[in-house]
PDB file of C-alpha atoms in Angstrom:
ATOM      1  CA  MET A 190     -23.665  18.468 -16.349  1.00 41.00           C
ATOM      2  CA  ALA A 191     -23.021  21.920 -14.383  1.00 40.00           C
ATOM      3  CA  THR A 192     -24.909  22.742 -11.209  1.00 47.00           C
ATOM      4  CA  SER A 193     -24.352  26.068  -9.033  1.00 48.00           C
ATOM      5  CA  GLY A 194     -20.807  26.626  -8.087  1.00 53.00           C
ATOM      6  CA  GLY A 195     -19.485  24.606 -10.833  1.00 56.00           C
ATOM      7  CA  LYS A 196     -19.635  21.311  -8.230  1.00 60.00           C
ATOM      8  CA  VAL A 197     -20.720  18.450 -10.396  1.00 65.00           C
ATOM      9  CA  LEU A 198     -17.866  19.182 -12.761  1.00 65.00           C
ATOM     10  CA  ASP A 199     -14.808  19.842 -10.007  1.00 86.00           C
ATOM     11  CA  PHE A 200     -15.982  16.282  -8.932  1.00 89.00           C
ATOM     12  CA  GLU A 201     -15.803  14.532 -12.028  1.00 91.00           C
ATOM     13  CA  GLU A 202     -12.867  15.966 -13.093  1.00 91.00           C
ATOM     14  CA  TYR A 203     -10.943  14.805  -9.331  1.00 91.00           C
ATOM     15  CA  VAL A 204     -12.889  11.442 -10.050  1.00 92.00           C
ATOM     16  CA  ARG A 205     -11.656  11.567 -13.637  1.00 92.00           C
ATOM     17  CA  THR A 206      -7.619  12.509 -12.418  1.00 92.00           C
ATOM     18  CA  ARG A 207      -7.537  10.492  -9.295  1.00 92.00           C
ATOM     19  CA  GLN A 208      -9.807   7.211 -10.193  1.00 91.00           C
ATOM     20  CA  GLU A 209      -6.624   4.772 -10.676  1.00 92.00           C
ATOM     21  CA  ALA A 210      -5.131   5.573  -7.266  1.00 91.00           C
ATOM     22  CA  LEU A 211      -8.430   5.525  -5.296  1.00 92.00           C
ATOM     23  CA  LEU A 212      -8.678   1.662  -6.963  1.00 92.00           C
ATOM     24  CA  ARG A 213      -5.414   0.480  -5.840  1.00 90.00           C
ATOM     25  CA  SER A 214      -6.428   1.849  -2.278  1.00 88.00           C
ATOM     26  CA  ALA A 215     -10.060   0.295  -2.496  1.00 90.00           C
ATOM     27  CA  ARG A 216      -7.401  -2.898  -3.971  1.00 90.00           C
ATOM     28  CA  ARG A 217      -5.295  -2.833  -0.553  1.00 88.00           C
ATOM     29  CA  LEU A 218      -8.476  -2.852   1.563  1.00 88.00           C
ATOM     30  CA  VAL A 219     -10.167  -5.661  -0.201  1.00 88.00           C
ATOM     31  CA  PRO A 220      -9.278  -8.901  -1.720  1.00 84.00           C
ATOM     32  CA  ASP A 221     -11.967  -9.145  -4.578  1.00 89.00           C
ATOM     33  CA  PRO A 222     -11.310  -6.461  -7.783  1.00 90.00           C
ATOM     34  CA  VAL A 223     -15.147  -6.833  -8.468  1.00 92.00           C
ATOM     35  CA  ASP A 224     -15.912  -5.589  -4.495  1.00 92.00           C
ATOM     36  CA  ALA A 225     -12.657  -3.447  -4.762  1.00 93.00           C
ATOM     37  CA  GLN A 226     -14.640  -1.338  -7.655  1.00 94.00           C
ATOM     38  CA  ASP A 227     -18.276  -1.797  -5.805  1.00 94.00           C
ATOM     39  CA  LEU A 228     -16.161  -0.103  -2.647  1.00 93.00           C
ATOM     40  CA  LEU A 229     -14.787   2.912  -4.547  1.00 94.00           C
ATOM     41  CA  GLN A 230     -18.323   3.275  -6.456  1.00 95.00           C
ATOM     42  CA  THR A 231     -19.928   3.703  -2.617  1.00 95.00           C
ATOM     43  CA  ALA A 232     -17.258   5.651  -1.321  1.00 94.00           C
ATOM     44  CA  LEU A 233     -17.689   8.196  -4.653  1.00 94.00           C
ATOM     45  CA  VAL A 234     -21.363   8.507  -4.043  1.00 94.00           C
ATOM     46  CA  ARG A 235     -20.961   9.278  -0.053  1.00 94.00           C
ATOM     47  CA  THR A 236     -18.421  11.795  -0.830  1.00 92.00           C
ATOM     48  CA  TYR A 237     -20.296  13.509  -3.255  1.00 91.00           C
ATOM     49  CA  GLY A 238     -22.770  14.308  -1.003  1.00 87.00           C
ATOM     50  CA  ARG A 239     -20.047  16.026   1.281  1.00 88.00           C
ATOM     51  CA  TRP A 240     -17.699  17.654  -1.772  1.00 89.00           C
ATOM     52  CA  ASP A 241     -18.644  21.209  -1.294  1.00 87.00           C
ATOM     53  CA  GLY A 242     -17.824  20.446   2.910  1.00 86.00           C
ATOM     54  CA  ILE A 243     -14.201  19.805   1.905  1.00 85.00           C
ATOM     55  CA  ALA A 244     -12.335  23.070   2.131  1.00 85.00           C
ATOM     56  CA  ASP A 245      -8.948  21.539   1.286  1.00 85.00           C
ATOM     57  CA  LYS A 246      -9.098  19.505  -1.849  1.00 85.00           C
ATOM     58  CA  SER A 247      -5.395  18.656  -1.301  1.00 84.00           C
ATOM     59  CA  LEU A 248      -7.217  16.524   0.854  1.00 86.00           C
ATOM     60  CA  ALA A 249      -9.635  14.941  -0.862  1.00 89.00           C
ATOM     61  CA  ASP A 250      -7.845  11.723  -1.455  1.00 88.00           C
ATOM     62  CA  ALA A 251      -7.307  11.135   2.281  1.00 88.00           C
ATOM     63  CA  TYR A 252     -11.087  11.278   3.292  1.00 90.00           C
ATOM     64  CA  LEU A 253     -12.214   9.270   0.563  1.00 92.00           C
ATOM     65  CA  ARG A 254      -9.955   6.609   1.753  1.00 90.00           C
ATOM     66  CA  ARG A 255     -11.577   7.077   5.196  1.00 91.00           C
ATOM     67  CA  VAL A 256     -14.631   6.500   3.630  1.00 92.00           C
ATOM     68  CA  MET A 257     -13.769   3.354   1.923  1.00 92.00           C
ATOM     69  CA  ILE A 258     -12.130   1.761   5.307  1.00 91.00           C
ATOM     70  CA  ASN A 259     -15.206   3.026   7.107  1.00 92.00           C
ATOM     71  CA  THR A 260     -17.306   1.027   4.135  1.00 92.00           C
ATOM     72  CA  ARG A 261     -15.193  -1.558   4.323  1.00 91.00           C
ATOM     73  CA  THR A 262     -15.990  -1.769   8.143  1.00 89.00           C
ATOM     74  CA  GLU A 263     -19.771  -1.314   7.467  1.00 90.00           C
ATOM     75  CA  TRP A 264     -19.763  -4.596   5.236  1.00 87.00           C
ATOM     76  CA  TRP A 265     -17.965  -6.507   7.306  1.00 84.00           C
ATOM     77  CA  ARG A 266     -19.745  -5.912  10.141  1.00 83.00           C
ATOM     78  CA  ALA A 267     -23.030  -6.605   8.570  1.00 81.00           C
ATOM     79  CA  ARG A 268     -21.809  -9.808   6.358  1.00 75.00           C
ATOM     80  CA  LYS A 269     -23.832 -13.294   7.142  1.00 69.00           C
ATOM     81  CA  LEU A 270     -21.895 -15.741   8.401  1.00 68.00           C
ATOM     82  CA  GLU A 271     -22.763 -18.747   6.703  1.00 69.00           C
ATOM     83  CA  GLU A 272     -20.999 -21.545   8.533  1.00 68.00           C
ATOM     84  CA  VAL A 273     -22.196 -24.974   8.012  1.00 71.00           C
ATOM     85  CA  PRO A 274     -21.854 -27.563  10.808  1.00 74.00           C
ATOM     86  CA  THR A 275     -20.308 -30.796   9.961  1.00 78.00           C
ATOM     87  CA  GLU A 276     -18.736 -33.596  11.642  1.00 80.00           C
ATOM     88  CA  GLN A 277     -15.670 -33.778  10.633  1.00 79.00           C
ATOM     89  CA  LEU A 278     -13.347 -30.239  10.240  1.00 73.00           C
ATOM     90  CA  PRO A 279     -11.883 -29.960   6.957  1.00 69.00           C
ATOM     91  CA  ASP A 280      -8.433 -30.462   6.171  1.00 71.00           C
ATOM     92  CA  ALA A 281      -6.835 -26.835   5.668  1.00 69.00           C
ATOM     93  CA  SER A 282      -2.986 -25.867   6.219  1.00 68.00           C
ATOM     94  CA  VAL A 283      -3.122 -22.670   7.734  1.00 67.00           C
ATOM     95  CA  ASP A 284      -0.407 -19.865   6.923  1.00 70.00           C
ATOM     96  CA  ASP A 285       0.702 -18.319   9.820  1.00 75.00           C
ATOM     97  CA  GLY A 286       2.081 -15.537   7.870  1.00 79.00           C
ATOM     98  CA  SER A 287       5.217 -15.126   9.582  1.00 81.00           C
ATOM     99  CA  GLU A 288       7.103 -15.329   6.480  1.00 81.00           C
ATOM    100  CA  GLN A 289       5.204 -12.163   5.015  1.00 83.00           C
ATOM    101  CA  ARG A 290       5.859 -10.113   8.613  1.00 84.00           C
ATOM    102  CA  ALA A 291       9.584 -11.161   7.897  1.00 80.00           C
ATOM    103  CA  ASP A 292       9.215  -9.726   4.546  1.00 79.00           C
ATOM    104  CA  ARG A 293       7.636  -6.638   5.876  1.00 81.00           C
ATOM    105  CA  ALA A 294       9.807  -6.374   8.373  1.00 83.00           C
ATOM    106  CA  LEU A 295      13.258  -6.674   6.335  1.00 82.00           C
ATOM    107  CA  LEU A 296      11.667  -3.587   3.929  1.00 81.00           C
ATOM    108  CA  MET A 297      10.792  -1.502   7.028  1.00 84.00           C
ATOM    109  CA  ASP A 298      14.247  -1.797   8.685  1.00 86.00           C
ATOM    110  CA  ILE A 299      16.017  -1.579   5.394  1.00 86.00           C
ATOM    111  CA  LEU A 300      14.164   1.808   4.680  1.00 86.00           C
ATOM    112  CA  GLY A 301      15.551   3.028   7.761  1.00 87.00           C
ATOM    113  CA  VAL A 302      19.102   3.482   5.731  1.00 90.00           C
ATOM    114  CA  LEU A 303      17.732   5.337   3.309  1.00 90.00           C
ATOM    115  CA  ALA A 304      17.878   9.778   3.878  1.00 90.00           C
ATOM    116  CA  PRO A 305      14.223  11.080   4.336  1.00 89.00           C
ATOM    117  CA  LYS A 306      13.916  12.364   0.574  1.00 91.00           C
ATOM    118  CA  GLN A 307      14.824   9.519  -0.323  1.00 92.00           C
ATOM    119  CA  ARG A 308      12.904   7.389   1.430  1.00 90.00           C
ATOM    120  CA  SER A 309       9.736   9.587   0.462  1.00 90.00           C
ATOM    121  CA  VAL A 310       9.959   9.015  -3.231  1.00 92.00           C
ATOM    122  CA  VAL A 311      10.771   5.037  -3.162  1.00 90.00           C
ATOM    123  CA  VAL A 312       7.527   5.002  -1.001  1.00 87.00           C
ATOM    124  CA  LEU A 313       5.305   7.385  -3.438  1.00 89.00           C
ATOM    125  CA  ARG A 314       6.737   5.452  -6.556  1.00 91.00           C
ATOM    126  CA  HIS A 315       6.630   1.743  -5.455  1.00 88.00           C
ATOM    127  CA  TRP A 316       4.288   1.429  -2.677  1.00 83.00           C
ATOM    128  CA  GLU A 317       1.481   4.205  -3.411  1.00 85.00           C
ATOM    129  CA  GLN A 318       2.386   3.849  -7.054  1.00 88.00           C
ATOM    130  CA  MET A 319       2.642   7.213  -7.876  1.00 88.00           C
ATOM    131  CA  SER A 320       3.650   8.386 -11.696  1.00 91.00           C
ATOM    132  CA  THR A 321       7.172  10.211 -11.865  1.00 93.00           C
ATOM    133  CA  GLU A 322       5.047  13.143 -12.284  1.00 93.00           C
ATOM    134  CA  GLU A 323       2.740  12.768  -9.214  1.00 90.00           C
ATOM    135  CA  THR A 324       5.607  11.778  -6.771  1.00 90.00           C
ATOM    136  CA  ALA A 325       7.909  15.036  -8.517  1.00 92.00           C
ATOM    137  CA  ALA A 326       4.265  17.260  -7.600  1.00 90.00           C
ATOM    138  CA  ALA A 327       3.974  15.894  -3.891  1.00 87.00           C
ATOM    139  CA  LEU A 328       6.812  16.466  -3.038  1.00 90.00           C
ATOM    140  CA  GLY A 329       7.647  19.622  -4.397  1.00 91.00           C
ATOM    141  CA  MET A 330      10.816  18.347  -6.633  1.00 92.00           C
ATOM    142  CA  SER A 331      11.584  18.099 -10.475  1.00 95.00           C
ATOM    143  CA  THR A 332      11.281  15.299 -12.410  1.00 95.00           C
ATOM    144  CA  GLY A 333      14.752  14.882 -13.219  1.00 96.00           C
ATOM    145  CA  THR A 334      15.133  15.178  -9.293  1.00 96.00           C
ATOM    146  CA  VAL A 335      12.847  12.224  -8.746  1.00 94.00           C
ATOM    147  CA  LYS A 336      14.353   9.433 -11.143  1.00 96.00           C
ATOM    148  CA  SER A 337      17.700  10.474 -10.043  1.00 96.00           C
ATOM    149  CA  THR A 338      16.843  10.698  -6.676  1.00 95.00           C
ATOM    150  CA  LEU A 339      15.122   6.968  -7.088  1.00 94.00           C
ATOM    151  CA  HIS A 340      17.893   5.645  -9.516  1.00 96.00           C
ATOM    152  CA  ARG A 341      20.184   6.196  -6.176  1.00 96.00           C
ATOM    153  CA  ALA A 342      17.762   4.967  -3.206  1.00 94.00           C
ATOM    154  CA  LEU A 343      17.117   1.805  -5.080  1.00 93.00           C
ATOM    155  CA  ALA A 344      21.360   1.010  -5.689  1.00 94.00           C
ATOM    156  CA  ARG A 345      21.674   1.672  -1.911  1.00 93.00           C
ATOM    157  CA  LEU A 346      18.613  -0.431  -1.046  1.00 89.00           C
ATOM    158  CA  ARG A 347      20.570  -2.970  -3.449  1.00 90.00           C
ATOM    159  CA  GLN A 348      24.072  -3.182  -1.832  1.00 91.00           C
ATOM    160  CA  GLU A 349      22.112  -2.974   1.755  1.00 89.00           C
ATOM    161  CA  LEU A 350      20.375  -6.251   1.128  1.00 84.00           C
ATOM    162  CA  GLU A 351      23.394  -7.847  -0.706  1.00 87.00           C
ATOM    163  CA  ASN A 352      25.637  -6.440   2.549  1.00 86.00           C
ATOM    164  CA  ARG A 353      23.038  -8.297   4.866  1.00 81.00           C
ATOM    165  CA  ASP A 354      23.076 -11.445   2.897  1.00 82.00           C
ATOM    166  CA  ILE A 355      26.932 -11.366   2.980  1.00 77.00           C
ATOM    167  CA  ASP A 356      26.368 -11.392   6.849  1.00 74.00           C
ATOM    168  CA  ALA A 357      23.996 -13.295   6.851  1.00 74.00           C
ATOM    169  CA  ARG A 358      26.110 -16.148   5.198  1.00 77.00           C
ATOM    170  CA  MET A 359      29.017 -15.052   7.304  1.00 75.00           C
ATOM    171  CA  LEU A 360      26.887 -15.712  10.411  1.00 73.00           C
ATOM    172  CA  GLU A 361      25.687 -19.271   8.956  1.00 76.00           C
ATOM    173  CA  ARG A 362      29.394 -20.216   8.090  1.00 75.00           C
ATOM    174  CA  ASP A 363      30.665 -19.531  11.863  1.00 71.00           C
ATOM    175  CA  GLU A 364      27.916 -21.242  13.742  1.00 77.00           C
ATOM    176  CA  ARG A 365      28.289 -24.537  11.318  1.00 75.00           C
ATOM    177  CA  ASP A 366      32.351 -24.007  11.862  1.00 70.00           C
ATOM    178  CA  ARG A 367      31.018 -23.644  16.237  1.00 72.00           C
ATOM    179  CA  GLU A 368      29.247 -27.114  15.873  1.00 74.00           C
ATOM    180  CA  ARG A 369      31.909 -28.416  14.445  1.00 72.00           C
ATOM    181  CA  CYS A 370      34.573 -27.932  17.133  1.00 73.00           C
ATOM    182  CA  ALA A 371      32.100 -28.872  19.511  1.00 70.00           C
ATOM    183  CA  ALA A 372      31.336 -31.726  18.084  1.00 63.00           C
TER     184      ALA A 372
END
């Protein structure tokens, strides 16, 4: 299946090695797993036609993610709204997402206590779900260094969470004491 310049083989090799990571990215963009697969396939088809134009193949992931985002936006704009007018509104609880935003804010705040190298390792391993080897290659370090840095970083994050939990309990206790004194 090789063509002039080996274009097909290069692209096929890239897709084989990066497919799982790209599918994870697609899953972050659309909630349905089948739609995520469709999104990735559409992005791959669109990227194939421009594969030779990507001079720096190390940026192919970023290019494909941008194609997926643009494709998802096109799909969203083209969707059919199937609203059916009714006399009564359905009873629906609305989750305001404040707890999720608070958790995310706490995570971002706690990541700030890590050294930049530790933060990079944690984000690549756990947020981007890269393997130890992929993380090592991306950061230019050995796999052993990635493992030890990750171990220390997670221990530091656990300690920080415990400290904050202790601080929060102390604040609650102090507040209860003040309320009792005021009553």
